[in-house]
PDB file of C-alpha atoms in Angstrom:
ATOM      1  CA  MET A   1       0.000   0.000   0.000  1.00 91.00           C
ATOM      2  CA  ILE A   2       1.187   3.491  -0.870  1.00 96.00           C
ATOM      3  CA  TYR A   3       0.139   6.364   1.359  1.00 97.00           C
ATOM      4  CA  ILE A   4       0.706  10.118   1.421  1.00 98.00           C
ATOM      5  CA  GLU A   5       0.706  12.448   4.422  1.00 98.00           C
ATOM      6  CA  ASP A   6       0.760  16.193   3.700  1.00 98.00           C
ATOM      7  CA  ASN A   7       2.133  18.665   6.283  1.00 98.00           C
ATOM      8  CA  PHE A   8       4.020  15.770   7.856  1.00 98.00           C
ATOM      9  CA  LEU A   9       6.441  17.858   9.921  1.00 98.00           C
ATOM     10  CA  ASP A  10       5.112  20.536  12.251  1.00 97.00           C
ATOM     11  CA  GLU A  11       5.988  24.051  11.039  1.00 97.00           C
ATOM     12  CA  PHE A  12       8.791  24.571  13.583  1.00 97.00           C
ATOM     13  CA  THR A  13      10.507  21.273  12.733  1.00 97.00           C
ATOM     14  CA  PHE A  14      10.061  21.840   8.995  1.00 98.00           C
ATOM     15  CA  GLU A  15      11.642  25.328   9.092  1.00 97.00           C
ATOM     16  CA  ASN A  16      14.493  24.218  11.383  1.00 96.00           C
ATOM     17  CA  THR A  17      15.228  21.264   9.110  1.00 97.00           C
ATOM     18  CA  LEU A  18      15.458  23.535   6.073  1.00 96.00           C
ATOM     19  CA  MET A  19      17.817  25.864   7.985  1.00 96.00           C
ATOM     20  CA  TYR A  20      19.969  22.925   9.118  1.00 95.00           C
ATOM     21  CA  LEU A  21      20.247  21.635   5.539  1.00 96.00           C
ATOM     22  CA  ALA A  22      21.124  25.089   4.183  1.00 94.00           C
ATOM     23  CA  GLU A  23      23.884  25.514   6.783  1.00 95.00           C
ATOM     24  CA  ASN A  24      25.523  22.162   6.059  1.00 94.00           C
ATOM     25  CA  GLU A  25      27.067  20.733   2.926  1.00 94.00           C
ATOM     26  CA  PHE A  26      25.775  17.782   0.916  1.00 95.00           C
ATOM     27  CA  LYS A  27      28.689  15.407   0.322  1.00 95.00           C
ATOM     28  CA  LYS A  28      29.194  12.866  -2.433  1.00 92.00           C
ATOM     29  CA  VAL A  29      28.639   9.284  -1.298  1.00 91.00           C
ATOM     30  CA  THR A  30      29.295   6.400  -3.680  1.00 86.00           C
ATOM     31  CA  ALA A  31      27.162   3.269  -3.327  1.00 78.00           C
ATOM     32  CA  GLY A  32      28.011   0.576  -5.840  1.00 70.00           C
ATOM     33  CA  GLU A  33      28.404   2.372  -9.157  1.00 73.00           C
ATOM     34  CA  LYS A  34      26.123   5.300  -8.232  1.00 79.00           C
ATOM     35  CA  ASP A  35      26.993   8.668  -6.684  1.00 85.00           C
ATOM     36  CA  PHE A  36      24.579  10.414  -4.309  1.00 90.00           C
ATOM     37  CA  TRP A  37      24.870  13.798  -2.573  1.00 93.00           C
ATOM     38  CA  CYS A  38      23.799  13.366   1.042  1.00 96.00           C
ATOM     39  CA  GLN A  39      23.686  14.744   4.539  1.00 96.00           C
ATOM     40  CA  PHE A  40      23.125  12.203   7.252  1.00 92.00           C
ATOM     41  CA  SER A  41      20.179  12.708   9.553  1.00 93.00           C
ATOM     42  CA  ASN A  42      20.532  12.952  13.329  1.00 93.00           C
ATOM     43  CA  ASP A  43      18.855  10.772  15.955  1.00 95.00           C
ATOM     44  CA  ASP A  44      16.424  13.496  17.092  1.00 95.00           C
ATOM     45  CA  PHE A  45      15.063  14.010  13.593  1.00 97.00           C
ATOM     46  CA  ASP A  46      14.909  10.259  12.907  1.00 97.00           C
ATOM     47  CA  ASP A  47      13.096   9.650  16.219  1.00 97.00           C
ATOM     48  CA  TYR A  48      10.557  12.368  15.380  1.00 97.00           C
ATOM     49  CA  VAL A  49       9.854  10.792  11.977  1.00 98.00           C
ATOM     50  CA  ILE A  50       9.678   7.273  13.432  1.00 98.00           C
ATOM     51  CA  SER A  51       7.205   8.402  16.096  1.00 98.00           C
ATOM     52  CA  LYS A  52       4.940  10.043  13.519  1.00 98.00           C
ATOM     53  CA  ILE A  53       5.032   7.007  11.206  1.00 98.00           C
ATOM     54  CA  GLN A  54       4.242   4.680  14.112  1.00 98.00           C
ATOM     55  CA  GLU A  55       1.188   6.843  14.872  1.00 97.00           C
ATOM     56  CA  ILE A  56       0.040   6.717  11.244  1.00 96.00           C
ATOM     57  CA  GLU A  57       0.638   2.989  10.766  1.00 96.00           C
ATOM     58  CA  ASN A  58      -0.265   2.002  14.336  1.00 97.00           C
ATOM     59  CA  LYS A  59       2.733  -0.366  14.331  1.00 96.00           C
ATOM     60  CA  ASN A  60       6.271  -0.364  15.664  1.00 97.00           C
ATOM     61  CA  ILE A  61       8.927   0.332  13.081  1.00 96.00           C
ATOM     62  CA  LYS A  62      12.714   0.036  12.971  1.00 97.00           C
ATOM     63  CA  ASN A  63      14.815   2.483  10.981  1.00 97.00           C
ATOM     64  CA  ILE A  64      17.392   0.648   8.877  1.00 96.00           C
ATOM     65  CA  PHE A  65      18.930   3.670   7.172  1.00 95.00           C
ATOM     66  CA  SER A  66      18.008   7.331   6.706  1.00 96.00           C
ATOM     67  CA  PHE A  67      19.550  10.431   5.155  1.00 96.00           C
ATOM     68  CA  PHE A  68      18.876  13.697   3.356  1.00 98.00           C
ATOM     69  CA  ARG A  69      19.585  13.747  -0.381  1.00 96.00           C
ATOM     70  CA  VAL A  70      19.835  16.428  -3.057  1.00 96.00           C
ATOM     71  CA  SER A  71      19.646  16.225  -6.835  1.00 94.00           C
ATOM     72  CA  THR A  72      19.959  19.035  -9.364  1.00 92.00           C
ATOM     73  CA  ASN A  73      20.033  19.297 -13.128  1.00 88.00           C
ATOM     74  CA  ASP A  74      23.781  18.586 -12.905  1.00 89.00           C
ATOM     75  CA  ILE A  75      24.013  15.858 -10.243  1.00 89.00           C
ATOM     76  CA  ASP A  76      22.024  12.661  -9.759  1.00 87.00           C
ATOM     77  CA  ASN A  77      20.085  13.201 -12.985  1.00 87.00           C
ATOM     78  CA  ASP A  78      19.598   9.737 -14.457  1.00 89.00           C
ATOM     79  CA  TRP A  79      16.401   7.679 -14.251  1.00 92.00           C
ATOM     80  CA  ARG A  80      17.799   4.869 -12.087  1.00 90.00           C
ATOM     81  CA  ILE A  81      14.512   2.991 -11.810  1.00 94.00           C
ATOM     82  CA  HIS A  82      14.978   0.507  -8.990  1.00 92.00           C
ATOM     83  CA  ALA A  83      13.571  -1.219  -5.921  1.00 93.00           C
ATOM     84  CA  ASP A  84      15.135  -1.089  -2.453  1.00 91.00           C
ATOM     85  CA  THR A  85      14.901  -4.711  -1.355  1.00 87.00           C
ATOM     86  CA  ILE A  86      18.385  -4.812   0.199  1.00 82.00           C
ATOM     87  CA  ILE A  87      19.645  -1.869   2.269  1.00 87.00           C
ATOM     88  CA  MET A  88      22.723  -2.060   4.505  1.00 86.00           C
ATOM     89  CA  GLY A  89      22.543  -5.864   4.297  1.00 84.00           C
ATOM     90  CA  GLU A  90      18.930  -5.929   5.535  1.00 88.00           C
ATOM     91  CA  LYS A  91      15.576  -6.333   3.806  1.00 89.00           C
ATOM     92  CA  PRO A  92      13.306  -3.412   4.708  1.00 94.00           C
ATOM     93  CA  ASN A  93       9.526  -3.635   4.306  1.00 94.00           C
ATOM     94  CA  ARG A  94       8.934   0.010   3.482  1.00 97.00           C
ATOM     95  CA  ALA A  95      10.525   3.280   2.431  1.00 98.00           C
ATOM     96  CA  ILE A  96       9.587   6.912   2.791  1.00 98.00           C
ATOM     97  CA  VAL A  97      10.434   9.999   0.813  1.00 98.00           C
ATOM     98  CA  LEU A  98       9.747  13.316   2.538  1.00 98.00           C
ATOM     99  CA  TYR A  99       9.859  16.203   0.077  1.00 98.00           C
ATOM    100  CA  LEU A 100      11.534  19.203   1.707  1.00 98.00           C
ATOM    101  CA  SER A 101      12.717  21.906  -0.683  1.00 96.00           C
ATOM    102  CA  ASP A 102      10.572  24.302  -2.643  1.00 95.00           C
ATOM    103  CA  SER A 103       9.917  23.168  -6.185  1.00 91.00           C
ATOM    104  CA  PHE A 104      10.805  25.211  -9.235  1.00 87.00           C
ATOM    105  CA  LYS A 105       9.196  22.916 -11.821  1.00 89.00           C
ATOM    106  CA  LYS A 106       5.809  23.611 -13.358  1.00 89.00           C
ATOM    107  CA  ASP A 107       5.192  20.209 -14.981  1.00 93.00           C
ATOM    108  CA  LEU A 108       4.268  17.017 -13.135  1.00 93.00           C
ATOM    109  CA  HIS A 109       7.163  15.838 -10.973  1.00 95.00           C
ATOM    110  CA  GLY A 110       7.673  13.746  -7.866  1.00 97.00           C
ATOM    111  CA  THR A 111       8.105  10.005  -7.443  1.00 98.00           C
ATOM    112  CA  ALA A 112       7.176   7.579 -10.221  1.00 98.00           C
ATOM    113  CA  PHE A 113       6.155   3.953  -9.856  1.00 98.00           C
ATOM    114  CA  TRP A 114       6.982   1.651 -12.756  1.00 97.00           C
ATOM    115  CA  GLU A 115       6.249  -1.783 -14.183  1.00 96.00           C
ATOM    116  CA  HIS A 116       9.201  -3.763 -15.546  1.00 94.00           C
ATOM    117  CA  THR A 117       8.392  -5.451 -18.856  1.00 93.00           C
ATOM    118  CA  GLU A 118       9.551  -8.856 -17.532  1.00 88.00           C
ATOM    119  CA  MET A 119       9.197  -8.678 -13.737  1.00 88.00           C
ATOM    120  CA  GLY A 120       6.059  -6.609 -13.244  1.00 91.00           C
ATOM    121  CA  GLU A 121       5.546  -3.854 -10.650  1.00 94.00           C
ATOM    122  CA  THR A 122       7.629  -5.353  -7.834  1.00 93.00           C
ATOM    123  CA  MET A 123      11.055  -6.852  -7.313  1.00 90.00           C
ATOM    124  CA  PRO A 124      10.701 -10.385  -5.901  1.00 84.00           C
ATOM    125  CA  MET A 125      11.856 -10.428  -2.278  1.00 77.00           C
ATOM    126  CA  ASP A 126      13.735 -13.699  -2.878  1.00 80.00           C
ATOM    127  CA  ILE A 127      15.671 -12.447  -5.915  1.00 78.00           C
ATOM    128  CA  SER A 128      19.336 -13.382  -6.041  1.00 79.00           C
ATOM    129  CA  ASP A 129      21.960 -10.681  -5.580  1.00 75.00           C
ATOM    130  CA  GLU A 130      23.178 -11.403  -9.132  1.00 79.00           C
ATOM    131  CA  GLU A 131      19.742 -10.891 -10.705  1.00 80.00           C
ATOM    132  CA  PHE A 132      19.133  -7.796  -8.558  1.00 75.00           C
ATOM    133  CA  ASP A 133      22.422  -6.252  -9.724  1.00 75.00           C
ATOM    134  CA  LYS A 134      21.735  -7.223 -13.327  1.00 76.00           C
ATOM    135  CA  ILE A 135      18.394  -5.418 -13.365  1.00 76.00           C
ATOM    136  CA  LEU A 136      19.871  -2.314 -11.749  1.00 75.00           C
ATOM    137  CA  LEU A 137      22.883  -2.171 -14.052  1.00 77.00           C
ATOM    138  CA  ARG A 138      21.192  -3.276 -17.265  1.00 85.00           C
ATOM    139  CA  ASP A 139      17.674  -1.854 -17.093  1.00 90.00           C
ATOM    140  CA  SER A 140      17.500   1.045 -14.640  1.00 91.00           C
ATOM    141  CA  ASN A 141      17.995   3.734 -17.310  1.00 92.00           C
ATOM    142  CA  ASP A 142      16.479   1.893 -20.303  1.00 93.00           C
ATOM    143  CA  LEU A 143      12.924   3.270 -20.587  1.00 94.00           C
ATOM    144  CA  ASP A 144      12.087   0.593 -23.168  1.00 95.00           C
ATOM    145  CA  LYS A 145      12.125  -1.884 -20.242  1.00 94.00           C
ATOM    146  CA  TRP A 146       9.551   0.062 -18.196  1.00 96.00           C
ATOM    147  CA  ASN A 147       5.928   1.205 -18.263  1.00 97.00           C
ATOM    148  CA  LEU A 148       5.026   4.212 -16.136  1.00 98.00           C
ATOM    149  CA  LYS A 149       2.201   3.289 -13.728  1.00 97.00           C
ATOM    150  CA  SER A 150       1.734   6.437 -11.604  1.00 97.00           C
ATOM    151  CA  VAL A 151       3.402   9.577 -10.275  1.00 97.00           C
ATOM    152  CA  VAL A 152       2.961  10.997  -6.781  1.00 98.00           C
ATOM    153  CA  GLY A 153       3.315  14.756  -7.101  1.00 97.00           C
ATOM    154  CA  TYR A 154       6.043  16.693  -5.340  1.00 97.00           C
ATOM    155  CA  LYS A 155       4.938  19.071  -2.598  1.00 97.00           C
ATOM    156  CA  PRO A 156       7.122  20.440   0.224  1.00 98.00           C
ATOM    157  CA  ASN A 157       6.463  18.671   3.542  1.00 98.00           C
ATOM    158  CA  ARG A 158       4.648  15.770   1.839  1.00 98.00           C
ATOM    159  CA  LEU A 159       5.563  12.289   3.064  1.00 98.00           C
ATOM    160  CA  LEU A 160       5.248   9.349   0.685  1.00 98.00           C
ATOM    161  CA  SER A 161       5.450   5.798   2.067  1.00 98.00           C
ATOM    162  CA  TYR A 162       5.548   2.668  -0.092  1.00 98.00           C
ATOM    163  CA  PRO A 163       6.690  -0.971  -0.026  1.00 97.00           C
ATOM    164  CA  CYS A 164      10.430  -1.273  -0.714  1.00 95.00           C
ATOM    165  CA  ASN A 165       9.993  -3.824  -3.476  1.00 94.00           C
ATOM    166  CA  TYR A 166       7.997  -1.404  -5.694  1.00 97.00           C
ATOM    167  CA  PHE A 167       9.957  -0.224  -8.732  1.00 96.00           C
ATOM    168  CA  HIS A 168      10.285   3.556  -8.527  1.00 97.00           C
ATOM    169  CA  SER A 169      12.358   6.620  -9.423  1.00 96.00           C
ATOM    170  CA  LYS A 170      12.242  10.367  -9.126  1.00 95.00           C
ATOM    171  CA  TYR A 171      10.125  11.845 -11.905  1.00 96.00           C
ATOM    172  CA  PRO A 172      11.267  13.065 -14.275  1.00 94.00           C
ATOM    173  CA  ASN A 173      14.991  12.316 -14.335  1.00 90.00           C
ATOM    174  CA  GLU A 174      15.817  15.968 -13.746  1.00 87.00           C
ATOM    175  CA  SER A 175      15.441  18.329 -10.846  1.00 90.00           C
ATOM    176  CA  TRP A 176      16.083  22.065 -10.674  1.00 90.00           C
ATOM    177  CA  ASN A 177      19.164  24.201 -10.178  1.00 87.00           C
ATOM    178  CA  GLU A 178      18.304  25.077  -6.558  1.00 89.00           C
ATOM    179  CA  GLY A 179      18.103  21.349  -5.754  1.00 92.00           C
ATOM    180  CA  ARG A 180      15.410  18.774  -5.073  1.00 96.00           C
ATOM    181  CA  VAL A 181      15.982  17.985  -1.397  1.00 97.00           C
ATOM    182  CA  VAL A 182      14.325  14.979   0.219  1.00 98.00           C
ATOM    183  CA  TYR A 183      14.637  12.884   3.351  1.00 98.00           C
ATOM    184  CA  VAL A 184      14.703   9.128   2.741  1.00 97.00           C
ATOM    185  CA  MET A 185      14.229   6.339   5.256  1.00 98.00           C
ATOM    186  CA  PHE A 186      14.084   2.560   4.858  1.00 97.00           C
ATOM    187  CA  TYR A 187      12.371   0.671   7.648  1.00 97.00           C
ATOM    188  CA  THR A 188      10.899  -2.605   8.830  1.00 96.00           C
ATOM    189  CA  VAL A 189       7.464  -2.993  10.371  1.00 94.00           C
ATOM    190  CA  ASP A 190       6.943  -5.229  13.424  1.00 83.00           C
TER     191      ASP A 190
END
């Protein structure tokens, strides 16, 4: 199930988070063959998000990995359609994207969900590491291998939560010069 929660952070937390991000530098982090520009989140922010998600889902959750991420027209601008079935050696159930920065795009943009021409809308949870890597390396930027299913629109302070095995990407494969800033968290549900 996909769900959306607008005005996720209270106004004070939202504004302080934007100030914190503006005062600190996003640094290049390489994961596999992909570069990301990130700032790592702190425990207070993570605990706040976890508490709010537990209220929404009425379940206990465990954060596997979380961070802030930026993309612009010059960095992190490929499609990279993927699923997040293995994170930090663990298999999360769900992921969130919390849109933070103002948007400077007029056309539809946000997070896209895709259907792979061979595998369908989800990555099998029991897929081998070899097959997982093959799909990411071979197909993640080949739009002939994908059918667009839906796009959740970008809006500052909107939280999007979805199962980790759903194929997804930012939409479109471009951002804006000021930077598309999001908070990402992968988690398990008890």
